[in-house]
Amino acid sequence: MQTVDVLVVGAGLAGLHTARLLARRELKVMVVDGRRSLSTGIRTTGIFVRRTLDDFDLPEHLLGPGVRDVLLYPPSRRAPIRLTSQRDEYRVADMAGIYDHARRAAESAGAQVLLGVRYVAASRGMVRLAGAEPVRAGFIVGADGARSRVARDLGLDVNRSFLVGAEIVHPVASGATPPAFHCVLDPRVAPGYLGWVIDDGRSAHVGVAGHPDAMPAGIRHALDVFAADAPGRVAPAGPVTRRGGLIPVGGVLRRLACPAGLLVGDAAGAVSPLTAGGLDPCLRMSDLAAEVTAAYLRTGDARLLSRYDGGALRTRFRGRLLLRRLFAGIRSPAAAEAAVGALRSRAGRALAARILFGDGSFPDVGPRLPATAIDRPRR
């Protein structure tokens, strides 16, 4: 039976990033994921915001052109509000490439990554796996998504508030349209959230997300209805793929760690409750998770786990959680038209720009580690 210091369950960005940081600290790390290929089961649009691009070393060749223009539409799709930044605010990544890059970086640091191996259960440090022999792990990192089985097995908190999202992705003709991010507030197709089209001149992502209980015909039907006349959408210049999944929007969970393990990424609720963005939070919280885990395993002092306290983090989300509740309460086209109308004022435009272009979507969670998030693999 193999023994490891840390077993990371889930080979998404949060899991691979945490594994790399821990392996760099000379811990024996294993990552398992039930997928046989990291290019399957992608559940994120892959939009990286400026703050992430500034703070983390992401591979340039896997990022699309910068997007500076955002257009906000009411349900009628008439007279959108255009907001333009002086800087590149968004870049859409090739997420299959990002995952592969992160896997190679984790392996170069010394982590063992096993695909096609599914987590089954854990008890007293013994972890049962499907597709591999059991493993004895000194610590478990749950990076296994919004409905984390690791969280339940360790007695940690679980997500209870979700949006469901789906999108279609396809290449576009180069130079056909200037890069832009189109956001449509229409509760008929995206109750409690948005429909979107982001076109960076290379690829287009057309999607919707909303509260599942307000989508009686299902998310796929809502996406098809929206995509039929989505503003800013251009004809595909290649194959069309679909992706989607649950988005936790209840804020960071309170109980994130115990002496047996901790949670990162969607499993930890590390998603902005207002914008539903999860890539920046997963990197920031994984930095802190790796630091806390390494310190705890080095010293055996369980008091160090209190640094990874979701309750303390939630106090920084009060305003965002309030805005999420207000956003979720927009359930009629008339209310959505009025909400967009309110954003046409100077104060409204300033608020929208602060949300879309500001640095405060997800707060800092602690001191950064010296290493950057995704380094090039060592030669």
Tab-separated table of N, CA and C in Angstrom, residues 166-297:
chain	number	residue	atom	x	y	z
A	166	ALA	N	-24.336	26.739	-18.457
A	166	ALA	CA	-23.969	25.972	-19.648
A	166	ALA	C	-23.582	26.951	-20.737
A	167	GLU	N	-22.707	26.501	-21.629
A	167	GLU	CA	-22.316	27.356	-22.743
A	167	GLU	C	-21.892	26.518	-23.941
A	168	ILE	N	-21.918	27.171	-25.089
A	168	ILE	CA	-21.365	26.585	-26.293
A	168	ILE	C	-20.118	27.382	-26.664
A	169	VAL	N	-19.126	26.683	-27.194
A	169	VAL	CA	-17.833	27.289	-27.505
A	169	VAL	C	-17.472	26.931	-28.931
A	170	HIS	N	-17.013	27.917	-29.678
A	170	HIS	CA	-16.592	27.633	-31.049
A	170	HIS	C	-15.606	28.688	-31.531
A	171	PRO	N	-14.742	28.337	-32.490
A	171	PRO	CA	-13.840	29.332	-33.072
A	171	PRO	C	-14.606	30.309	-33.946
A	172	VAL	N	-14.028	31.503	-34.147
A	172	VAL	CA	-14.624	32.509	-35.025
A	172	VAL	C	-13.580	32.929	-36.052
A	173	ALA	N	-14.053	33.507	-37.135
A	173	ALA	CA	-13.135	33.989	-38.168
A	173	ALA	C	-12.275	35.104	-37.603
A	174	SER	N	-10.988	35.032	-37.814
A	174	SER	CA	-10.069	36.014	-37.263
A	174	SER	C	-10.385	37.416	-37.782
A	175	GLY	N	-10.521	38.366	-36.856
A	175	GLY	CA	-10.759	39.753	-37.224
A	175	GLY	C	-12.168	40.075	-37.641
A	176	ALA	N	-13.091	39.117	-37.495
A	176	ALA	CA	-14.473	39.357	-37.927
A	176	ALA	C	-15.145	40.430	-37.086
A	177	THR	N	-14.860	40.452	-35.798
A	177	THR	CA	-15.449	41.437	-34.888
A	177	THR	C	-14.399	41.868	-33.868
A	178	PRO	N	-14.506	43.085	-33.342
A	178	PRO	CA	-13.577	43.500	-32.278
A	178	PRO	C	-13.899	42.743	-30.994
A	179	PRO	N	-12.910	42.445	-30.161
A	179	PRO	CA	-13.165	41.733	-28.910
A	179	PRO	C	-14.161	42.480	-28.030
A	180	ALA	N	-15.116	41.744	-27.473
A	180	ALA	CA	-16.126	42.362	-26.605
A	180	ALA	C	-16.763	41.287	-25.735
A	181	PHE	N	-17.290	41.746	-24.603
A	181	PHE	CA	-17.981	40.891	-23.642
A	181	PHE	C	-19.414	41.407	-23.553
A	182	HIS	N	-20.373	40.639	-24.055
A	182	HIS	CA	-21.785	41.017	-24.064
A	182	HIS	C	-22.497	40.313	-22.907
A	183	CYS	N	-23.155	41.062	-22.036
A	183	CYS	CA	-23.862	40.515	-20.875
A	183	CYS	C	-25.332	40.911	-20.947
A	184	VAL	N	-26.224	39.932	-20.865
A	184	VAL	CA	-27.656	40.169	-21.006
A	184	VAL	C	-28.356	39.800	-19.703
A	185	LEU	N	-29.026	40.785	-19.114
A	185	LEU	CA	-29.820	40.546	-17.906
A	185	LEU	C	-31.242	40.227	-18.345
A	186	ASP	N	-31.585	38.935	-18.382
A	186	ASP	CA	-32.894	38.501	-18.867
A	186	ASP	C	-33.347	37.295	-18.051
A	187	PRO	N	-34.218	37.503	-17.067
A	187	PRO	CA	-34.631	36.398	-16.192
A	187	PRO	C	-35.437	35.320	-16.905
A	188	ARG	N	-35.865	35.573	-18.128
A	188	ARG	CA	-36.591	34.526	-18.858
A	188	ARG	C	-35.678	33.377	-19.259
A	189	VAL	N	-34.402	33.662	-19.504
A	189	VAL	CA	-33.469	32.605	-19.891
A	189	VAL	C	-32.358	32.405	-18.863
A	190	ALA	N	-32.088	33.409	-18.021
A	190	ALA	CA	-31.008	33.320	-17.041
A	190	ALA	C	-31.483	33.878	-15.707
A	191	PRO	N	-32.439	33.215	-15.059
A	191	PRO	CA	-33.010	33.749	-13.810
A	191	PRO	C	-31.991	33.793	-12.677
A	192	GLY	N	-31.732	34.996	-12.185
A	192	GLY	CA	-30.787	35.169	-11.085
A	192	GLY	C	-29.370	35.396	-11.518
A	193	TYR	N	-29.124	35.408	-12.825
A	193	TYR	CA	-27.770	35.667	-13.290
A	193	TYR	C	-27.829	36.305	-14.669
A	194	LEU	N	-26.982	35.851	-15.615
A	194	LEU	CA	-26.834	36.509	-16.905
A	194	LEU	C	-26.778	35.497	-18.044
A	195	GLY	N	-27.053	36.012	-19.238
A	195	GLY	CA	-26.613	35.368	-20.456
A	195	GLY	C	-25.401	36.135	-20.953
A	196	TRP	N	-24.476	35.450	-21.631
A	196	TRP	CA	-23.259	36.138	-22.046
A	196	TRP	C	-22.750	35.632	-23.388
A	197	VAL	N	-22.058	36.529	-24.054
A	197	VAL	CA	-21.273	36.191	-25.240
A	197	VAL	C	-19.945	36.908	-25.071
A	198	ILE	N	-18.872	36.159	-25.033
A	198	ILE	CA	-17.557	36.776	-25.023
A	198	ILE	C	-16.818	36.295	-26.272
A	199	ASP	N	-16.422	37.268	-27.076
A	199	ASP	CA	-15.774	37.003	-28.360
A	199	ASP	C	-14.468	37.793	-28.359
A	200	ASP	N	-13.352	37.071	-28.336
A	200	ASP	CA	-12.053	37.757	-28.294
A	200	ASP	C	-11.375	37.816	-29.650
A	201	GLY	N	-12.122	37.481	-30.697
A	201	GLY	CA	-11.551	37.501	-32.032
A	201	GLY	C	-10.959	36.178	-32.459
A	202	ARG	N	-10.854	35.237	-31.533
A	202	ARG	CA	-10.383	33.891	-31.851
A	202	ARG	C	-11.466	32.845	-31.608
A	203	SER	N	-12.135	32.973	-30.476
A	203	SER	CA	-13.193	32.033	-30.124
A	203	SER	C	-14.338	32.784	-29.475
A	204	ALA	N	-15.503	32.159	-29.502
A	204	ALA	CA	-16.695	32.734	-28.876
A	204	ALA	C	-17.237	31.751	-27.848
A	205	HIS	N	-17.643	32.296	-26.713
A	205	HIS	CA	-18.305	31.522	-25.665
A	205	HIS	C	-19.696	32.131	-25.492
A	206	VAL	N	-20.721	31.336	-25.688
A	206	VAL	CA	-22.108	31.787	-25.570
A	206	VAL	C	-22.746	30.967	-24.464
A	207	GLY	N	-23.192	31.631	-23.385
A	207	GLY	CA	-23.683	30.854	-22.255
A	207	GLY	C	-24.765	31.539	-21.458
A	208	VAL	N	-25.373	30.755	-20.597
A	208	VAL	CA	-26.355	31.253	-19.632
A	208	VAL	C	-26.119	30.541	-18.305
A	209	ALA	N	-26.559	31.182	-17.238
A	209	ALA	CA	-26.547	30.556	-15.918
A	209	ALA	C	-27.693	31.141	-15.122
A	210	GLY	N	-28.189	30.369	-14.191
A	210	GLY	CA	-29.293	30.844	-13.369
A	210	GLY	C	-29.663	29.811	-12.320
A	211	HIS	N	-30.700	30.143	-11.565
A	211	HIS	CA	-31.174	29.231	-10.528
A	211	HIS	C	-31.930	28.074	-11.170
A	212	PRO	N	-31.518	26.845	-10.898
A	212	PRO	CA	-32.141	25.707	-11.573
A	212	PRO	C	-33.634	25.566	-11.301
A	213	ASP	N	-34.081	25.986	-10.104
A	213	ASP	CA	-35.509	25.837	-9.805
A	213	ASP	C	-36.370	26.802	-10.611
A	214	ALA	N	-35.749	27.791	-11.246
A	214	ALA	CA	-36.490	28.742	-12.072
A	214	ALA	C	-36.329	28.442	-13.559
A	215	MET	N	-35.795	27.279	-13.886
A	215	MET	CA	-35.621	26.850	-15.276
A	215	MET	C	-36.403	25.560	-15.500
A	216	PRO	N	-37.717	25.642	-15.611
A	216	PRO	CA	-38.523	24.415	-15.718
A	216	PRO	C	-38.191	23.576	-16.937
A	217	ALA	N	-37.734	24.193	-18.013
A	217	ALA	CA	-37.404	23.436	-19.224
A	217	ALA	C	-35.950	22.991	-19.242
A	218	GLY	N	-35.168	23.379	-18.243
A	218	GLY	CA	-33.787	22.927	-18.155
A	218	GLY	C	-32.789	23.910	-18.739
A	219	ILE	N	-31.552	23.742	-18.339
A	219	ILE	CA	-30.493	24.654	-18.741
A	219	ILE	C	-30.192	24.542	-20.236
A	220	ARG	N	-30.262	23.350	-20.798
A	220	ARG	CA	-29.946	23.209	-22.226
A	220	ARG	C	-30.951	23.970	-23.082
A	221	HIS	N	-32.231	23.895	-22.704
A	221	HIS	CA	-33.252	24.634	-23.450
A	221	HIS	C	-33.013	26.141	-23.307
A	222	ALA	N	-32.688	26.599	-22.096
A	222	ALA	CA	-32.432	28.022	-21.889
A	222	ALA	C	-31.262	28.488	-22.746
A	223	LEU	N	-30.218	27.669	-22.827
A	223	LEU	CA	-29.062	28.038	-23.636
A	223	LEU	C	-29.426	28.105	-25.115
A	224	ASP	N	-30.199	27.148	-25.597
A	224	ASP	CA	-30.578	27.149	-27.015
A	224	ASP	C	-31.422	28.369	-27.355
A	225	VAL	N	-32.343	28.734	-26.446
A	225	VAL	CA	-33.178	29.908	-26.675
A	225	VAL	C	-32.319	31.169	-26.720
A	226	PHE	N	-31.402	31.297	-25.776
A	226	PHE	CA	-30.551	32.482	-25.735
A	226	PHE	C	-29.634	32.552	-26.945
A	227	ALA	N	-29.030	31.430	-27.305
A	227	ALA	CA	-28.050	31.421	-28.390
A	227	ALA	C	-28.674	31.750	-29.736
A	228	ALA	N	-29.984	31.522	-29.877
A	228	ALA	CA	-30.642	31.741	-31.168
A	228	ALA	C	-30.536	33.190	-31.621
A	229	ASP	N	-30.548	34.140	-30.667
A	229	ASP	CA	-30.443	35.552	-31.063
A	229	ASP	C	-29.556	36.332	-30.091
A	230	ALA	N	-28.551	35.672	-29.551
A	230	ALA	CA	-27.676	36.319	-28.575
A	230	ALA	C	-26.929	37.480	-29.216
A	231	PRO	N	-26.937	38.650	-28.593
A	231	PRO	CA	-26.232	39.800	-29.171
A	231	PRO	C	-24.732	39.564	-29.189
A	232	GLY	N	-24.110	39.948	-30.294
A	232	GLY	CA	-22.670	39.812	-30.399
A	232	GLY	C	-22.190	38.471	-30.890
A	233	ARG	N	-23.107	37.520	-31.102
A	233	ARG	CA	-22.661	36.213	-31.552
A	233	ARG	C	-22.439	36.214	-33.070
A	234	VAL	N	-21.335	35.609	-33.486
A	234	VAL	CA	-21.049	35.459	-34.908
A	234	VAL	C	-21.061	33.978	-35.256
A	235	ALA	N	-21.093	33.700	-36.529
A	235	ALA	CA	-21.192	32.319	-36.992
A	235	ALA	C	-19.941	31.527	-36.623
A	236	PRO	N	-20.102	30.262	-36.248
A	236	PRO	CA	-18.943	29.422	-35.936
A	236	PRO	C	-18.044	29.243	-37.158
A	237	ALA	N	-16.745	29.234	-36.913
A	237	ALA	CA	-15.772	28.975	-37.975
A	237	ALA	C	-15.119	27.618	-37.775
A	238	GLY	N	-15.768	26.754	-36.996
A	238	GLY	CA	-15.228	25.439	-36.712
A	238	GLY	C	-16.176	24.676	-35.814
A	239	PRO	N	-15.716	23.574	-35.236
A	239	PRO	CA	-16.602	22.726	-34.423
A	239	PRO	C	-17.129	23.441	-33.185
A	240	VAL	N	-18.371	23.089	-32.816
A	240	VAL	CA	-19.035	23.664	-31.648
A	240	VAL	C	-19.035	22.619	-30.533
A	241	THR	N	-18.591	23.016	-29.350
A	241	THR	CA	-18.612	22.125	-28.196
A	241	THR	C	-19.484	22.724	-27.108
A	242	ARG	N	-19.916	21.867	-26.188
A	242	ARG	CA	-20.746	22.306	-25.066
A	242	ARG	C	-20.053	21.958	-23.753
A	243	ARG	N	-20.288	22.791	-22.759
A	243	ARG	CA	-19.781	22.516	-21.420
A	243	ARG	C	-20.743	23.119	-20.408
A	244	GLY	N	-20.611	22.743	-19.167
A	244	GLY	CA	-21.492	23.303	-18.147
A	244	GLY	C	-21.333	22.588	-16.822
A	245	GLY	N	-22.061	23.076	-15.820
A	245	GLY	CA	-22.017	22.468	-14.500
A	245	GLY	C	-22.570	23.396	-13.443
A	246	LEU	N	-22.433	22.980	-12.191
A	246	LEU	CA	-22.916	23.761	-11.055
A	246	LEU	C	-21.907	24.830	-10.657
A	247	ILE	N	-22.431	25.970	-10.197
A	247	ILE	CA	-21.598	27.074	-9.735
A	247	ILE	C	-22.021	27.418	-8.312
A	248	PRO	N	-21.203	27.143	-7.308
A	248	PRO	CA	-21.586	27.505	-5.939
A	248	PRO	C	-21.506	29.019	-5.739
A	249	VAL	N	-22.562	29.621	-5.218
A	249	VAL	CA	-22.580	31.077	-5.055
A	249	VAL	C	-22.991	31.491	-3.637
A	250	GLY	N	-22.809	30.603	-2.689
A	250	GLY	CA	-23.139	30.929	-1.308
A	250	GLY	C	-21.984	31.550	-0.542
A	251	GLY	N	-20.870	31.790	-1.224
A	251	GLY	CA	-19.695	32.325	-0.554
A	251	GLY	C	-18.809	31.224	-0.010
A	252	VAL	N	-17.625	31.599	0.456
A	252	VAL	CA	-16.692	30.628	1.022
A	252	VAL	C	-17.347	29.928	2.212
A	253	LEU	N	-17.214	28.625	2.270
A	253	LEU	CA	-17.793	27.851	3.366
A	253	LEU	C	-17.080	28.165	4.680
A	254	ARG	N	-17.772	27.956	5.780
A	254	ARG	CA	-17.203	28.319	7.069
A	254	ARG	C	-16.152	27.311	7.537
A	255	ARG	N	-16.529	26.060	7.582
A	255	ARG	CA	-15.597	25.035	8.089
A	255	ARG	C	-14.898	24.376	6.916
A	256	LEU	N	-13.664	24.802	6.670
A	256	LEU	CA	-12.912	24.371	5.496
A	256	LEU	C	-11.812	23.387	5.809
A	257	ALA	N	-11.437	23.240	7.070
A	257	ALA	CA	-10.279	22.419	7.401
A	257	ALA	C	-10.491	21.695	8.712
A	258	CYS	N	-9.835	20.530	8.824
A	258	CYS	CA	-9.782	19.753	10.048
A	258	CYS	C	-8.451	19.003	10.031
A	259	PRO	N	-8.071	18.335	11.094
A	259	PRO	CA	-6.775	17.654	11.096
A	259	PRO	C	-6.603	16.597	10.014
A	260	ALA	N	-7.693	16.160	9.391
A	260	ALA	CA	-7.584	15.141	8.342
A	260	ALA	C	-7.465	15.731	6.946
A	261	GLY	N	-7.839	17.009	6.768
A	261	GLY	CA	-7.769	17.570	5.423
A	261	GLY	C	-8.449	18.916	5.323
A	262	LEU	N	-8.480	19.456	4.103
A	262	LEU	CA	-9.133	20.734	3.855
A	262	LEU	C	-9.661	20.777	2.426
A	263	LEU	N	-10.362	21.869	2.109
A	263	LEU	CA	-11.025	22.013	0.817
A	263	LEU	C	-10.458	23.198	0.052
A	264	VAL	N	-10.424	23.078	-1.275
A	264	VAL	CA	-10.006	24.182	-2.143
A	264	VAL	C	-10.952	24.249	-3.343
A	265	GLY	N	-10.870	25.363	-4.090
A	265	GLY	CA	-11.667	25.506	-5.303
A	265	GLY	C	-13.160	25.518	-5.038
A	266	ASP	N	-13.938	24.988	-5.983
A	266	ASP	CA	-15.388	24.960	-5.838
A	266	ASP	C	-15.813	24.202	-4.591
A	267	ALA	N	-15.059	23.192	-4.191
A	267	ALA	CA	-15.402	22.423	-2.995
A	267	ALA	C	-15.433	23.314	-1.761
A	268	ALA	N	-14.611	24.378	-1.762
A	268	ALA	CA	-14.557	25.314	-0.644
A	268	ALA	C	-15.528	26.475	-0.806
A	269	GLY	N	-16.280	26.497	-1.912
A	269	GLY	CA	-17.124	27.660	-2.200
A	269	GLY	C	-16.304	28.853	-2.634
A	270	ALA	N	-15.100	28.612	-3.158
A	270	ALA	CA	-14.195	29.700	-3.549
A	270	ALA	C	-14.605	30.272	-4.896
A	271	VAL	N	-15.751	30.924	-4.888
A	271	VAL	CA	-16.328	31.559	-6.075
A	271	VAL	C	-16.909	32.891	-5.624
A	272	SER	N	-16.698	33.932	-6.420
A	272	SER	CA	-17.305	35.210	-6.064
A	272	SER	C	-18.817	35.074	-6.062
A	273	PRO	N	-19.492	35.360	-4.945
A	273	PRO	CA	-20.944	35.205	-4.921
A	273	PRO	C	-21.675	36.169	-5.846
A	274	LEU	N	-21.016	37.253	-6.244
A	274	LEU	CA	-21.668	38.234	-7.107
A	274	LEU	C	-21.442	37.926	-8.580
A	275	THR	N	-20.185	37.816	-8.985
A	275	THR	CA	-19.888	37.610	-10.401
A	275	THR	C	-19.859	36.142	-10.803
A	276	ALA	N	-19.813	35.234	-9.831
A	276	ALA	CA	-19.725	33.786	-10.074
A	276	ALA	C	-18.406	33.387	-10.715
A	277	GLY	N	-17.399	34.243	-10.645
A	277	GLY	CA	-16.075	33.904	-11.145
A	277	GLY	C	-15.318	33.049	-10.142
A	278	GLY	N	-14.673	31.975	-10.622
A	278	GLY	CA	-14.001	31.069	-9.703
A	278	GLY	C	-12.526	30.854	-9.946
A	279	LEU	N	-11.975	31.330	-11.069
A	279	LEU	CA	-10.572	31.058	-11.370
A	279	LEU	C	-9.631	31.857	-10.469
A	280	ASP	N	-9.904	33.132	-10.291
A	280	ASP	CA	-9.082	33.933	-9.390
A	280	ASP	C	-9.183	33.435	-7.946
A	281	PRO	N	-10.390	33.189	-7.412
A	281	PRO	CA	-10.475	32.673	-6.042
A	281	PRO	C	-9.769	31.342	-5.846
A	282	CYS	N	-9.850	30.444	-6.839
A	282	CYS	CA	-9.245	29.123	-6.626
A	282	CYS	C	-7.735	29.228	-6.516
A	283	LEU	N	-7.109	30.125	-7.270
A	283	LEU	CA	-5.670	30.296	-7.170
A	283	LEU	C	-5.276	30.939	-5.847
A	284	ARG	N	-6.006	31.967	-5.442
A	284	ARG	CA	-5.655	32.675	-4.206
A	284	ARG	C	-5.843	31.777	-2.978
A	285	MET	N	-6.948	31.069	-2.927
A	285	MET	CA	-7.182	30.217	-1.763
A	285	MET	C	-6.261	29.004	-1.768
A	286	SER	N	-5.874	28.529	-2.953
A	286	SER	CA	-4.942	27.404	-3.006
A	286	SER	C	-3.563	27.813	-2.496
A	287	ASP	N	-3.156	29.043	-2.752
A	287	ASP	CA	-1.907	29.550	-2.171
A	287	ASP	C	-1.936	29.408	-0.652
A	288	LEU	N	-3.015	29.899	-0.049
A	288	LEU	CA	-3.127	29.854	1.405
A	288	LEU	C	-3.250	28.415	1.895
A	289	ALA	N	-4.031	27.597	1.182
A	289	ALA	CA	-4.211	26.202	1.586
A	289	ALA	C	-2.883	25.460	1.610
A	290	ALA	N	-2.053	25.683	0.588
A	290	ALA	CA	-0.758	25.003	0.538
A	290	ALA	C	0.146	25.453	1.678
A	291	GLU	N	0.132	26.742	1.962
A	291	GLU	CA	0.967	27.260	3.050
A	291	GLU	C	0.543	26.667	4.387
A	292	VAL	N	-0.772	26.653	4.639
A	292	VAL	CA	-1.284	26.128	5.904
A	292	VAL	C	-1.029	24.629	6.014
A	293	THR	N	-1.278	23.900	4.933
A	293	THR	CA	-1.071	22.458	4.957
A	293	THR	C	0.380	22.099	5.243
A	294	ALA	N	1.297	22.750	4.562
A	294	ALA	CA	2.716	22.463	4.760
A	294	ALA	C	3.144	22.772	6.196
A	295	ALA	N	2.677	23.884	6.732
A	295	ALA	CA	3.042	24.245	8.101
A	295	ALA	C	2.468	23.240	9.101
A	296	TYR	N	1.231	22.819	8.884
A	296	TYR	CA	0.603	21.848	9.785
A	296	TYR	C	1.331	20.499	9.741
A	297	LEU	N	1.643	20.012	8.542
A	297	LEU	CA	2.315	18.712	8.431
A	297	LEU	C	3.740	18.771	8.964
